[in-house]
Coordinates of C-alpha atoms in Angstrom, one line a residue:
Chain A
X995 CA 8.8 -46.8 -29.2
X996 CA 10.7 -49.2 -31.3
X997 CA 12.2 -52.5 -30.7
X998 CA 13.8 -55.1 -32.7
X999 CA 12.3 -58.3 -33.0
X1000 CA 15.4 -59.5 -30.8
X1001 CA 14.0 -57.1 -28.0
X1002 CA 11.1 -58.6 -28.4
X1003 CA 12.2 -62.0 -27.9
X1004 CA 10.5 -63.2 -31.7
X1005 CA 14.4 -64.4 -32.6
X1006 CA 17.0 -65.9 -31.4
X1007 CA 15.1 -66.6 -28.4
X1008 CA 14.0 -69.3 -26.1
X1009 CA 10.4 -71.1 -27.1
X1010 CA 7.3 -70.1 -25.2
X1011 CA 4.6 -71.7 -24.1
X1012 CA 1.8 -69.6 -24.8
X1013 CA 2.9 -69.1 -28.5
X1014 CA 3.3 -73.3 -28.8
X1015 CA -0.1 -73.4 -27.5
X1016 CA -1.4 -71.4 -30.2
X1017 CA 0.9 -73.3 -33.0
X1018 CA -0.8 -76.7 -31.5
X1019 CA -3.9 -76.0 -31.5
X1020 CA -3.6 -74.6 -35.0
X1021 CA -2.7 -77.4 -36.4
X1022 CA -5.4 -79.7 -34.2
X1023 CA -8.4 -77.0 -35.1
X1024 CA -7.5 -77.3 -38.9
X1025 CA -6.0 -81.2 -39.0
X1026 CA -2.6 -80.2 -40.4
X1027 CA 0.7 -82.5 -39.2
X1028 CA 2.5 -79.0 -39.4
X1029 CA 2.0 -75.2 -38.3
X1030 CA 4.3 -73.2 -37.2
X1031 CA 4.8 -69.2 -36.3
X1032 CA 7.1 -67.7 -38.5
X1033 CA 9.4 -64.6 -37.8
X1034 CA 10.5 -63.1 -41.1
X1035 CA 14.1 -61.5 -40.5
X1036 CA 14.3 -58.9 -43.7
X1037 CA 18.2 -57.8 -41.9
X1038 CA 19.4 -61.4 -42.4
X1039 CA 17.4 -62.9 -44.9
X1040 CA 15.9 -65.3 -43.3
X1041 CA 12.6 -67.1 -41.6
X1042 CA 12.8 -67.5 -38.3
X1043 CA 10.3 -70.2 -36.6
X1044 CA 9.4 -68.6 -32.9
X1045 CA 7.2 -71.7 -32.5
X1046 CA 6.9 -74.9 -34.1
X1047 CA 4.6 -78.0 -34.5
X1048 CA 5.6 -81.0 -36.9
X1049 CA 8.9 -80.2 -37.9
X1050 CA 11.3 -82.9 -39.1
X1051 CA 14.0 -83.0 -36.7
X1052 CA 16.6 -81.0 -38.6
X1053 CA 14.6 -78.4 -38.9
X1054 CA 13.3 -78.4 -35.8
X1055 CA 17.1 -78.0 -34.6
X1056 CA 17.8 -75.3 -36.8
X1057 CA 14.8 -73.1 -35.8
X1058 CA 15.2 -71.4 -38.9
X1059 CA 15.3 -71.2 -43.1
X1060 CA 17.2 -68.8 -46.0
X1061 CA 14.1 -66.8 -46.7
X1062 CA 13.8 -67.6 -50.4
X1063 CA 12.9 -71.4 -49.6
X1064 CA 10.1 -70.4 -47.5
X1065 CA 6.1 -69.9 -48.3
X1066 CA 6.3 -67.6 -45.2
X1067 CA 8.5 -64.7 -47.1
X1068 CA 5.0 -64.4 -49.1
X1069 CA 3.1 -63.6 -46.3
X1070 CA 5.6 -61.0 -44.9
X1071 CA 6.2 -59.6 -48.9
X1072 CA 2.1 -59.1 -49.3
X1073 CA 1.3 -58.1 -46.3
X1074 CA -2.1 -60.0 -46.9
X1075 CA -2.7 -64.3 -46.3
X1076 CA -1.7 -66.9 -48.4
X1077 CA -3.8 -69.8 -49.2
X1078 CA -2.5 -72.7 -51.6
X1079 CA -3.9 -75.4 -52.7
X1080 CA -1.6 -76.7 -54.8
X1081 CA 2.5 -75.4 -54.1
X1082 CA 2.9 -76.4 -57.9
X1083 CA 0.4 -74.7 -59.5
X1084 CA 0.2 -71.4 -56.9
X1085 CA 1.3 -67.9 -58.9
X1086 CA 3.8 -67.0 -56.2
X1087 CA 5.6 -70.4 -55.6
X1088 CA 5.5 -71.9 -59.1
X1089 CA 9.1 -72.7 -60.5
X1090 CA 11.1 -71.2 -56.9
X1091 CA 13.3 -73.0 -54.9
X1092 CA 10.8 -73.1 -52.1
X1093 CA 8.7 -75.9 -53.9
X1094 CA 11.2 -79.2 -53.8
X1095 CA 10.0 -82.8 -53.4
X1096 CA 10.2 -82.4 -49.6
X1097 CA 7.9 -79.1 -49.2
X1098 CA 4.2 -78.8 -48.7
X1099 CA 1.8 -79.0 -51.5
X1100 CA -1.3 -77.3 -49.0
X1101 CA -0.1 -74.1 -47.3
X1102 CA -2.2 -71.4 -45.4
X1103 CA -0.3 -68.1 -44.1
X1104 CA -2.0 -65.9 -42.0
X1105 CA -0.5 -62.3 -40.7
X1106 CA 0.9 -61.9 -37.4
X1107 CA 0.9 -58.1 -37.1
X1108 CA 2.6 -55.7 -34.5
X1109 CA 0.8 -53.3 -32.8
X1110 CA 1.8 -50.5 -35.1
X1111 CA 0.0 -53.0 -37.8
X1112 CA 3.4 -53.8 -39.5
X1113 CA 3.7 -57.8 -40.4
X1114 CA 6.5 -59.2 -38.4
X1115 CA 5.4 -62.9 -39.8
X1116 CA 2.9 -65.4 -39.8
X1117 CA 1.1 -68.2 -38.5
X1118 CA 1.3 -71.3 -40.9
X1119 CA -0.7 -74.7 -41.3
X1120 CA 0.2 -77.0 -44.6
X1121 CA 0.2 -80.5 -45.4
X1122 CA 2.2 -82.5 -47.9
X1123 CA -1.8 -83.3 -49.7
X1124 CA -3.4 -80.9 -52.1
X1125 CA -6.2 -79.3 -50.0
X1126 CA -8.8 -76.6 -50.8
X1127 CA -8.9 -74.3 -47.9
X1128 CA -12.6 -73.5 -46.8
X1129 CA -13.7 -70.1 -45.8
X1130 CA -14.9 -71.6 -42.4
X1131 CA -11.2 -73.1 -41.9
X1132 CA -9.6 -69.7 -43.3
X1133 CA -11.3 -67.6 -40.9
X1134 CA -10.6 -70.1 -37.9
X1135 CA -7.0 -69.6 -38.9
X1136 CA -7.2 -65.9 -38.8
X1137 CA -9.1 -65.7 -35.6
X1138 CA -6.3 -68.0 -34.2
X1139 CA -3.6 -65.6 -36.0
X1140 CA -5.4 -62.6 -34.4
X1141 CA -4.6 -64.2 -30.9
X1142 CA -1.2 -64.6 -31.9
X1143 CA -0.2 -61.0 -32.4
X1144 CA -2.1 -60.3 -28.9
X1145 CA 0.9 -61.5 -27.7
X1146 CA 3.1 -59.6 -29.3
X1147 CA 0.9 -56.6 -28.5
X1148 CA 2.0 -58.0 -24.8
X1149 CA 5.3 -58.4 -25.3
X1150 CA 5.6 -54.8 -26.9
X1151 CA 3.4 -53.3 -23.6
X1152 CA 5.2 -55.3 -21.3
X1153 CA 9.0 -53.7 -22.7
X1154 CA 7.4 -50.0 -22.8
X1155 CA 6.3 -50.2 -19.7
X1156 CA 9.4 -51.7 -18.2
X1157 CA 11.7 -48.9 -20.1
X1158 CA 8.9 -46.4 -18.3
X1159 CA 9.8 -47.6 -15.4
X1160 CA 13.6 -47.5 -15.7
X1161 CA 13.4 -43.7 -17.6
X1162 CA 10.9 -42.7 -14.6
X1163 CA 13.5 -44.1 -11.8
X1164 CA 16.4 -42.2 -13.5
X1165 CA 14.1 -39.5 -13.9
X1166 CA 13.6 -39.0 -10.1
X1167 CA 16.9 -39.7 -9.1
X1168 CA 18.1 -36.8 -11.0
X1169 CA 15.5 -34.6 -10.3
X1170 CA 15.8 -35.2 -6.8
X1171 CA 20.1 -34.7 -7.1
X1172 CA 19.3 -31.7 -8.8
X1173 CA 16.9 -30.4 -6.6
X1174 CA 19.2 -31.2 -3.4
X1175 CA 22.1 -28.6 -4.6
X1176 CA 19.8 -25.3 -4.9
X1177 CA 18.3 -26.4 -1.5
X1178 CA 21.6 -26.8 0.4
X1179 CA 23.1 -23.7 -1.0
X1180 CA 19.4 -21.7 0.2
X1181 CA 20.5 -23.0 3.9
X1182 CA 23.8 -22.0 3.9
X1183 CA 22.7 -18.2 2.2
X1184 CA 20.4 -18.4 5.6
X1185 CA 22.4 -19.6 8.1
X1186 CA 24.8 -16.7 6.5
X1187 CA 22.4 -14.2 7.1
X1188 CA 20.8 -15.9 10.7
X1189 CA 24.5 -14.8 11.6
X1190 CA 24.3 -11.1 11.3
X1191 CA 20.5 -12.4 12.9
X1192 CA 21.3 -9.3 15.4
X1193 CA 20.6 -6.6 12.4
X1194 CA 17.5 -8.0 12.0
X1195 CA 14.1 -7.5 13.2
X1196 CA 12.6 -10.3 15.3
X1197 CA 9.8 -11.0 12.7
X1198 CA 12.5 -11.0 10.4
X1199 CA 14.9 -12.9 12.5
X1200 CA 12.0 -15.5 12.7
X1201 CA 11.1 -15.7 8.6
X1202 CA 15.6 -16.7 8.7
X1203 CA 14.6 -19.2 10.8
X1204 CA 11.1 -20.4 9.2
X1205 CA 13.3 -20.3 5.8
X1206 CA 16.2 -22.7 7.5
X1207 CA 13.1 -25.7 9.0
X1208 CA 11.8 -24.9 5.3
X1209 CA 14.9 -25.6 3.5
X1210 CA 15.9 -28.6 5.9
X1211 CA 11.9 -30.5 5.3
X1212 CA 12.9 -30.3 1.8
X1213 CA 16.1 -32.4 2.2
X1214 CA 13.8 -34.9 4.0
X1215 CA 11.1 -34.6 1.1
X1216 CA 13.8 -35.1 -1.7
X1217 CA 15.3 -38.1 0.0
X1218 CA 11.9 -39.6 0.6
X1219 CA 10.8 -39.1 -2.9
X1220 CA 14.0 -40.7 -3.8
X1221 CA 13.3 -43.8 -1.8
X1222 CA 9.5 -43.8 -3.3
X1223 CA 11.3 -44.0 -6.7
X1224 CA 13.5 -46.7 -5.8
X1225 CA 10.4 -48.9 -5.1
X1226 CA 8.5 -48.6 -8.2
X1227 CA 8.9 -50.8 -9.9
X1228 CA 9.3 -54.7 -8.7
X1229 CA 13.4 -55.3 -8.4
X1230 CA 13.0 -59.1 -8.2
X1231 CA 16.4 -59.3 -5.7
X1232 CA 14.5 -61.3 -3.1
X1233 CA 15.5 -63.5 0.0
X1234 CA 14.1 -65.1 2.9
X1235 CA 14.3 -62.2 5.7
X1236 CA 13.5 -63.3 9.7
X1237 CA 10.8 -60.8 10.4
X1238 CA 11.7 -60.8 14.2
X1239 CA 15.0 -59.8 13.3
X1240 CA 14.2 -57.1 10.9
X1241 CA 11.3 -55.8 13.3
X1242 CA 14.0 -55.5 16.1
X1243 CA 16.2 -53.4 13.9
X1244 CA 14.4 -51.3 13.0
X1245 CA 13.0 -50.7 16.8
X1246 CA 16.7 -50.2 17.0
X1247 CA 17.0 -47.2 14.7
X1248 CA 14.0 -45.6 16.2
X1249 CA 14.8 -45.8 19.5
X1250 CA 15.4 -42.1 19.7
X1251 CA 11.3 -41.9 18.7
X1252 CA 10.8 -44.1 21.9
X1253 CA 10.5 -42.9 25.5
X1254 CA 10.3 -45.9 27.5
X1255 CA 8.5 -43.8 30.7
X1256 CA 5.3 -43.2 27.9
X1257 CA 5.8 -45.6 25.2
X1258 CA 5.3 -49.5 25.4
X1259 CA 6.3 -51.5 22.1
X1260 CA 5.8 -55.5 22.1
X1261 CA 7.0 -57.1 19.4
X1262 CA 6.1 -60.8 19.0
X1263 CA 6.4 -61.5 14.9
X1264 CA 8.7 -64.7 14.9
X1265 CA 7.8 -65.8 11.0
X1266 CA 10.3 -65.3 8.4
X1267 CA 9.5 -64.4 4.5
X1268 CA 10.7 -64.2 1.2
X1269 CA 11.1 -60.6 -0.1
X1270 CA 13.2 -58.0 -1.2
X1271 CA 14.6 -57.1 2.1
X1272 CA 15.1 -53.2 1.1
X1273 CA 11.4 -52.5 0.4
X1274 CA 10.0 -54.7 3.4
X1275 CA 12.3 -53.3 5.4
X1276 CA 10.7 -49.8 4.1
X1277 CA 7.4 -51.0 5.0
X1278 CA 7.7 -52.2 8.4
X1279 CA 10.0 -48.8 9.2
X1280 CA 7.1 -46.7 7.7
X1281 CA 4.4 -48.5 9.4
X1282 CA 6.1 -49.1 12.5
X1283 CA 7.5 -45.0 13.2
X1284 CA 3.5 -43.7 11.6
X1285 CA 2.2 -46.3 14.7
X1286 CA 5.0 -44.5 17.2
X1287 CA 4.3 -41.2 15.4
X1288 CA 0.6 -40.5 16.0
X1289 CA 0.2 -40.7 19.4
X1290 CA -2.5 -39.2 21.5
X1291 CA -1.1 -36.1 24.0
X1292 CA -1.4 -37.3 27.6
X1293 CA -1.7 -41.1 26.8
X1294 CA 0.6 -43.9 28.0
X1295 CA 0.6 -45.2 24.2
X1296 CA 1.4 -48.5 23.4
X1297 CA 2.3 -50.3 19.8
X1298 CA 2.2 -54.0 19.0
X1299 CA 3.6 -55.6 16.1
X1300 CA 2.2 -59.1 16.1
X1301 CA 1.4 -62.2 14.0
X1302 CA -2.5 -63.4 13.9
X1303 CA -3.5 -66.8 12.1
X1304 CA -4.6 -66.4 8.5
X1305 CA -6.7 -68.7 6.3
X1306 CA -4.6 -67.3 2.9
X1307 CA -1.0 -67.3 4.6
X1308 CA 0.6 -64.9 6.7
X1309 CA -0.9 -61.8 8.9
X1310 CA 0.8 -59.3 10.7
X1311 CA -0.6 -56.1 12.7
X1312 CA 0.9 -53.4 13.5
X1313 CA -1.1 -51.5 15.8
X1314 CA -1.3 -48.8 18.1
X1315 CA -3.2 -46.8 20.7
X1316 CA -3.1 -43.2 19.0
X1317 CA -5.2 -41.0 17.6
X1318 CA -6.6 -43.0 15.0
X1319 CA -7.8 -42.0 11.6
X1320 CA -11.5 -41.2 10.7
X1321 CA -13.3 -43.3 8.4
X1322 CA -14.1 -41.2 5.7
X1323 CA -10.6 -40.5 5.3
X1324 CA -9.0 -44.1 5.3
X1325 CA -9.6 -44.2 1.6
X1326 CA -7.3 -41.3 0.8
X1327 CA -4.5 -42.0 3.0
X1328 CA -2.3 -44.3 0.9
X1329 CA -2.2 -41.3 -2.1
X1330 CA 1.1 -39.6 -2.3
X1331 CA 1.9 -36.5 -0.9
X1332 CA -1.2 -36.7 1.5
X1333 CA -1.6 -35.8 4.8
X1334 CA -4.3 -35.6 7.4
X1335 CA -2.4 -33.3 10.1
X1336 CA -1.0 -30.2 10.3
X1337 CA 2.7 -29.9 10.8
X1338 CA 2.9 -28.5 13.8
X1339 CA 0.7 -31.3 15.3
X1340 CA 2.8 -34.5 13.5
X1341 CA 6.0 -34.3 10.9
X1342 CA 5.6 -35.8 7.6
X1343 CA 6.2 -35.6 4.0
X1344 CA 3.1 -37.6 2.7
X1345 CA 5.3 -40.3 1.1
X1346 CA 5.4 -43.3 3.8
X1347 CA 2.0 -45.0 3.0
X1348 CA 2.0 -44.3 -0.5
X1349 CA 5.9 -46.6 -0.5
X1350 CA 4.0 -48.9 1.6
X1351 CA 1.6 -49.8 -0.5
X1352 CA 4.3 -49.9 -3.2
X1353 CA 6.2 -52.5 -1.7
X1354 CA 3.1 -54.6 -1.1
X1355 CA 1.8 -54.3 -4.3
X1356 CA 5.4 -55.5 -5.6
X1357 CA 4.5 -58.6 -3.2
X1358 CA 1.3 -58.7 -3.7
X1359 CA 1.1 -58.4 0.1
X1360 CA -2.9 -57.0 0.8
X1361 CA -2.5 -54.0 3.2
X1362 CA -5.5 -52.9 5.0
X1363 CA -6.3 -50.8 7.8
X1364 CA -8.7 -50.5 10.4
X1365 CA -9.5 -47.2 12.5
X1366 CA -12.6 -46.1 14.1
X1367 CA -11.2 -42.6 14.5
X1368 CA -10.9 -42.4 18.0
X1369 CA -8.7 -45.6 19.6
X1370 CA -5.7 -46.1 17.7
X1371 CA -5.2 -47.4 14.4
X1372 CA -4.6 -51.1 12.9
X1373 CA -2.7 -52.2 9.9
X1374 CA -3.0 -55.2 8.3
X1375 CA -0.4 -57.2 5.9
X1376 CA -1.4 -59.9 4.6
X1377 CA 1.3 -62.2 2.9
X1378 CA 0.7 -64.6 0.3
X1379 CA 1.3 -67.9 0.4
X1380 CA 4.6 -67.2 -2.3
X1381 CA 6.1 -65.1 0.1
X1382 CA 6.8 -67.5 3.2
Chain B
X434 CA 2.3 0.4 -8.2
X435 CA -1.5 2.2 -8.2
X436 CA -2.5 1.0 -5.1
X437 CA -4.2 3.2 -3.4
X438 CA -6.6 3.7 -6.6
X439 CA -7.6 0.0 -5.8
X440 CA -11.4 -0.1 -4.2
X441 CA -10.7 -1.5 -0.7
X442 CA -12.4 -4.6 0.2
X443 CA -13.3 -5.8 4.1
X444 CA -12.2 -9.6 4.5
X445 CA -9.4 -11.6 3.6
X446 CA -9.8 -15.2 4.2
X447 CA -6.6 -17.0 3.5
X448 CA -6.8 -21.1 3.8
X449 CA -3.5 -22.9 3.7
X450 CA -2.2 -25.5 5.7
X451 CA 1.3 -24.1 6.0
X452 CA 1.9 -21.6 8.3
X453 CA 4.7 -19.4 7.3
X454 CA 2.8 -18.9 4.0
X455 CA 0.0 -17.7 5.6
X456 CA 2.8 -15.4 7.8
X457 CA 3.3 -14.1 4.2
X458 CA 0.1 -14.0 3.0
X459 CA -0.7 -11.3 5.8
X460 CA 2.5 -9.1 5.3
X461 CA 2.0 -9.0 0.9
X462 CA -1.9 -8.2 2.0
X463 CA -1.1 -5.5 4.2
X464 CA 1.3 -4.1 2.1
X465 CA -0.8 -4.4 -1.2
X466 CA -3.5 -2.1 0.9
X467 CA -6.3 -3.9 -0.6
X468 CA -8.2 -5.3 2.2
X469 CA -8.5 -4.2 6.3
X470 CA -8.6 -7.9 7.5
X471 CA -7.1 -10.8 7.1
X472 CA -8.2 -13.9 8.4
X473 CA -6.3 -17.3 8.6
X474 CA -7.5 -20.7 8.7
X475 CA -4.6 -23.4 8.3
X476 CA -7.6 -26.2 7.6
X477 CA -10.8 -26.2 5.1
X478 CA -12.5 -27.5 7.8
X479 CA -12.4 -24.8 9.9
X480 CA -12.9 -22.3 7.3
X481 CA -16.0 -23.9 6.5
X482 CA -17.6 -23.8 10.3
X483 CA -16.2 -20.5 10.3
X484 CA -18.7 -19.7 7.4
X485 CA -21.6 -21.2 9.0
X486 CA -21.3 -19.1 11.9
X487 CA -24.0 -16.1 11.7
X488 CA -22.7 -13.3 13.1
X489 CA -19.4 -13.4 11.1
X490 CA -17.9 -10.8 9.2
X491 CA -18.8 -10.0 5.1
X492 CA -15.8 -11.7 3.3
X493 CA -15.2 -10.5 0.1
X494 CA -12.1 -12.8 -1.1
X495 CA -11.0 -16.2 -0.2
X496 CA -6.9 -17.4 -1.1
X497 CA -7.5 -20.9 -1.2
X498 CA -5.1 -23.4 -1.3
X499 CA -5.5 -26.6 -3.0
X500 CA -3.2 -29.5 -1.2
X501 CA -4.1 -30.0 2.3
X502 CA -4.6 -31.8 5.1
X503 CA -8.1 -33.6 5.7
X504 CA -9.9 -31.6 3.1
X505 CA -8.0 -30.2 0.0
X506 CA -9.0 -26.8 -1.3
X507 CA -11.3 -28.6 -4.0
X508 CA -13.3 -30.7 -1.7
X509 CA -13.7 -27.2 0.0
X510 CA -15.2 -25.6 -3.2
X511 CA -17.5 -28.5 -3.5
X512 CA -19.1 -28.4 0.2
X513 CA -19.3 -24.7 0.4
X514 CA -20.8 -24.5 -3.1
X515 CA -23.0 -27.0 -1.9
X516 CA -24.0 -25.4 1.7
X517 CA -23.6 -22.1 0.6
X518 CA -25.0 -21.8 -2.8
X519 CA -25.3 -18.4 -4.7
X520 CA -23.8 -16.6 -0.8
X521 CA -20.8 -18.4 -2.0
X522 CA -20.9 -18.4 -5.4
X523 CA -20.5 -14.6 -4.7
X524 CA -17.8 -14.5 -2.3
X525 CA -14.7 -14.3 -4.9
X526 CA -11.8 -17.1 -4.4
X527 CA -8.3 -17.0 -6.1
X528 CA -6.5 -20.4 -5.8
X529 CA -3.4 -19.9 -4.7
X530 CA -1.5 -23.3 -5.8
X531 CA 2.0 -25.1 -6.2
X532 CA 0.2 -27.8 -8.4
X533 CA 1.4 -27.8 -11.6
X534 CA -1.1 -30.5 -12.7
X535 CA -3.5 -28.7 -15.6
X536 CA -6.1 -31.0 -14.2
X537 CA -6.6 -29.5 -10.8
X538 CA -7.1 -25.8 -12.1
X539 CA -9.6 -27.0 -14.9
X540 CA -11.3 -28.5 -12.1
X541 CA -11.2 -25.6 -9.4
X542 CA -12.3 -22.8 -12.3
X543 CA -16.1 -25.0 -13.0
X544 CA -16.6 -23.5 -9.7
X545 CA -18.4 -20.3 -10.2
X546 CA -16.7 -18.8 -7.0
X547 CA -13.5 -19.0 -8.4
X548 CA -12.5 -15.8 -10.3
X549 CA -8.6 -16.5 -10.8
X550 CA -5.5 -19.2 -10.0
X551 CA -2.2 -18.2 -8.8
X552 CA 0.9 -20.3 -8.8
X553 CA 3.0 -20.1 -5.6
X554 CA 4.8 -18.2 -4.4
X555 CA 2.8 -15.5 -3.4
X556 CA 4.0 -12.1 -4.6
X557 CA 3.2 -8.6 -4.1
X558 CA 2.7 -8.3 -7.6
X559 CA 1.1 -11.1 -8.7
X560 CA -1.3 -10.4 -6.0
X561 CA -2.0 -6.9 -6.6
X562 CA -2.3 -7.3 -10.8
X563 CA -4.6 -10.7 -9.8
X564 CA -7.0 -8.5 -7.8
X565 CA -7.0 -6.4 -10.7
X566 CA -7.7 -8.7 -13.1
X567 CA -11.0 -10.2 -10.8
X568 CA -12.5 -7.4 -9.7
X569 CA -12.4 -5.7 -13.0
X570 CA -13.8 -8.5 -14.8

């Protein structure tokens, strides 16, 4: 992928602390009153400073020089570092516009490289004094230099994997539309056909309707990989949600899911959080109808959503008395599109805990579980202290 | 289609989690002629404990498939290759898969048991030229 060193925030762009930390220490570790990172813009002729120690006010200001009164365009031009002793007596400087009573006489340019190896600039110590470079002080510089276009390397990682993220979402959303319209018009082909159901045989009158549940669990899988999709990746839209509120909701919306003569739900969260109220909502909703869901045949089953203290921040349970899950298969069940039942036993597309552990990565919310297999099932959230 | 020149085997076992497929599985067998009984199992699990019993009948082919519940069709291949051994190793499978990650197949076929891998949906004649194509070979 390819960005310009806008994208990349090297011009035109606010200063940053971790490149002024490197500029700093540059000039501490090799006792120069200047060093600076240049940028050098080939498009509009010029050197750009990203970062900048020592500068004389104006400069400073300006954040930026017509290339041909720099040393820097040398180091973009060779490719390779540039060490002068003496400005007036260096083959590349001698006689140019760059060399006037107020420039450098010292200069040392080392490479500041992309990932694709290509020099986007340099990192530059000088002093106004004649001074032979060492070896020792040359290769500190580099070293330093080296450090320098790690960051880049990070800014370049950092923008591919946000565009990733953005292609992937559009990716799934469109997949998923696309996928809906062949589904629907299967269901209405068999509900056309379930209507001349009286020409059929049974077996065959049962495949019509094995074909329609199949066609319909597909709408629900498409619109729950849709939802998965819209939680990768951390929208930072957040606001301070009351949990009790949320919980209570979404209780709401599930009442259908809850017969009061067998069920027994206590909900007794009253803290309130910072978040992105779409995905916690998702996670509470996912947790909460799994802890209805899985209920054991014949029990009274109960589920409590409830806060317990925490040394780190925030906890809250959700738990219930169902038929737990086993051990040796805790570990598996936050993967996507896993599922430890059978259908027929307990609905599901495989997708909740895998968005649940979306959202609380996006949070950096620790999610845990506990489950001896037999008595119900706990799960744990534990928010961090940025979150309340 | 040459089916009644095809050798005719005993036992079917068909493991899949979904039980309309395995509806289907039964009807294509049937029809295909190629085996007198089929036997469904809709977890790995309980395929598995129905291998260790001892009076059980021969099987000759297993259509395994690979995403499901509790045990996936390639933790299955591990644990019977492991229980089993060479009574396995002997018993052919055909994976029978709507993965389309390269991956999983690479991983099912280092399984001696497993002669051939089939993308869903099950047909008639992708089953009948894959039983071909494994018991010729």
């Amino acid at each position: 992928m390819y960005f310009t060193l806008e994208e990349l925030g090297l011009v035109d762009c606010p200063q940053e602390e971790s490149f002024d930390n490197l500029t700093s220490l540059a000039a501490e570790l090799l006792q120069v009153p200047v060093a600076h990172i240049s940028i050098a813009d080939q498009a509009r002729k010029r050197i750009y400073y990203k970062s900048q120690f020592g500068h004389p006010d104006e400069l400073a200001q300006a954040r930026e020089l017509p290339m041909q009164l720099t040393y820097c365009q040398h180091v973009a031009l060779t490719g390779g570092r540039v060490v002068v002793t003496d400005a007036r007596e260096h083959p590349l400087l001698i006689g140019t516009p760059a060399v006037n009573e107020d420039a450098p006489l010292a200069y040392l340019g080392i490479p500041v490289k992309s990932p694709g190896g290509e020099v986007v600039g340099g990192l530059c110590m000088m002093q106004p004094e004649v001074r032979h470079w060492t070896s020792a002080e040359i290769s500190r510089a580099e070293r330093l230099a080296g450090c320098v276009s790690d960051l880049v390397r990070l800014k370049v990682s950092n923008l591919v994997s946000e565009q990733l993220c953005r292609e992937q979402q559009t990716f799934t959303y469109a997949i998923s539309h696309d996928l809906r319209s062949p589904a629907n018009t299967i269901g209405m082909i068999l509900e056309e056909v379930k209507l001349q159901g009286n020409l059929l045989s049974e077996d065959n009158q049962m495949l019509i309707d094995k074909g329609i549940e199949a066609v319909e669990r597909m709408g629900y899988q498409i619109e729950d990989v849709l939802s998965y999709s819209q939680t990768i990746g951390a929208q930072t839209e957040e606001e301070r949600i009351d949990l009790n509120r949320m919980i209570e909701e979404i209780l709401m919306d599930l009442a259908c899911d809850i017969d009061p003569a067998n069920t027994a739900v206590k909900n007794s969260v009253c803290s309130s959080i910072v978040g992105n109220p779409m995905q916690i909502r998702a996670l509470f909703q996912n947790l909460i109808s799994n802890a209805l869901k899985f209920r054991k045949p014949g029990h009274v089953h109960t589920v409590n959503i409830l806060s317990v203290p925490s040394n780190k921040g925030l906890c809250i349970l959700v738990s219930d008395n169902g038929i737990g899950i086993e051990p040796k298969h805790q570990r598996k069940i936050f993967d996507l599109f896993q599922r430890l039942n059978l259908r027929k036993d307990f609905e599901g597309t495989g997708i909740g805990l895998s968005l649940c552990k979306q959202v609380a990565r996006n949070h950096n919310i620790a999610i845990g579980i506990e489950s001896d297999g037999a008595s119900g099932t706990t799960f744990s959230l534990e928010f961090p202290e940025q979150c309340l | 289609m040459p089916v009644t020149a095809l050798p005719d085997i005993n036992t079917v076992l068909t493991i899949d989690d979904e039980p309309v497929d395995q509806l289907l599985y039964r009807r294509i067998i049937e029809r295909s002629g190629i085996a007198k009984h089929v036997m469904p199992f809709e977890l790995a699990e309980e395929a598995l404990s129905y291998l260790r019993t001892e009076d059980r009948l021969d099987i000759d082919l297993v259509l395994l498939d690979i995403n499901m519940p509790r045990m996936s069709g390639l933790e299955f291949l591990e644990q019977a290759t492991d229980e089993f051994g060479e009574n396995f190793s002997q018993i052919m499978v055909i994976m029978l898969s709507t993965s389309l990650d390269p991956e999983d197949e690479r991983k099912a076929r280092e399984y001696p048991a497993v002669r051939g891998y089939l993308k869903k949906p099950l047909t008639l004649e992708k089953f009948i030229s894959q039983w071909q194509a494994v018991h010729q070979s």
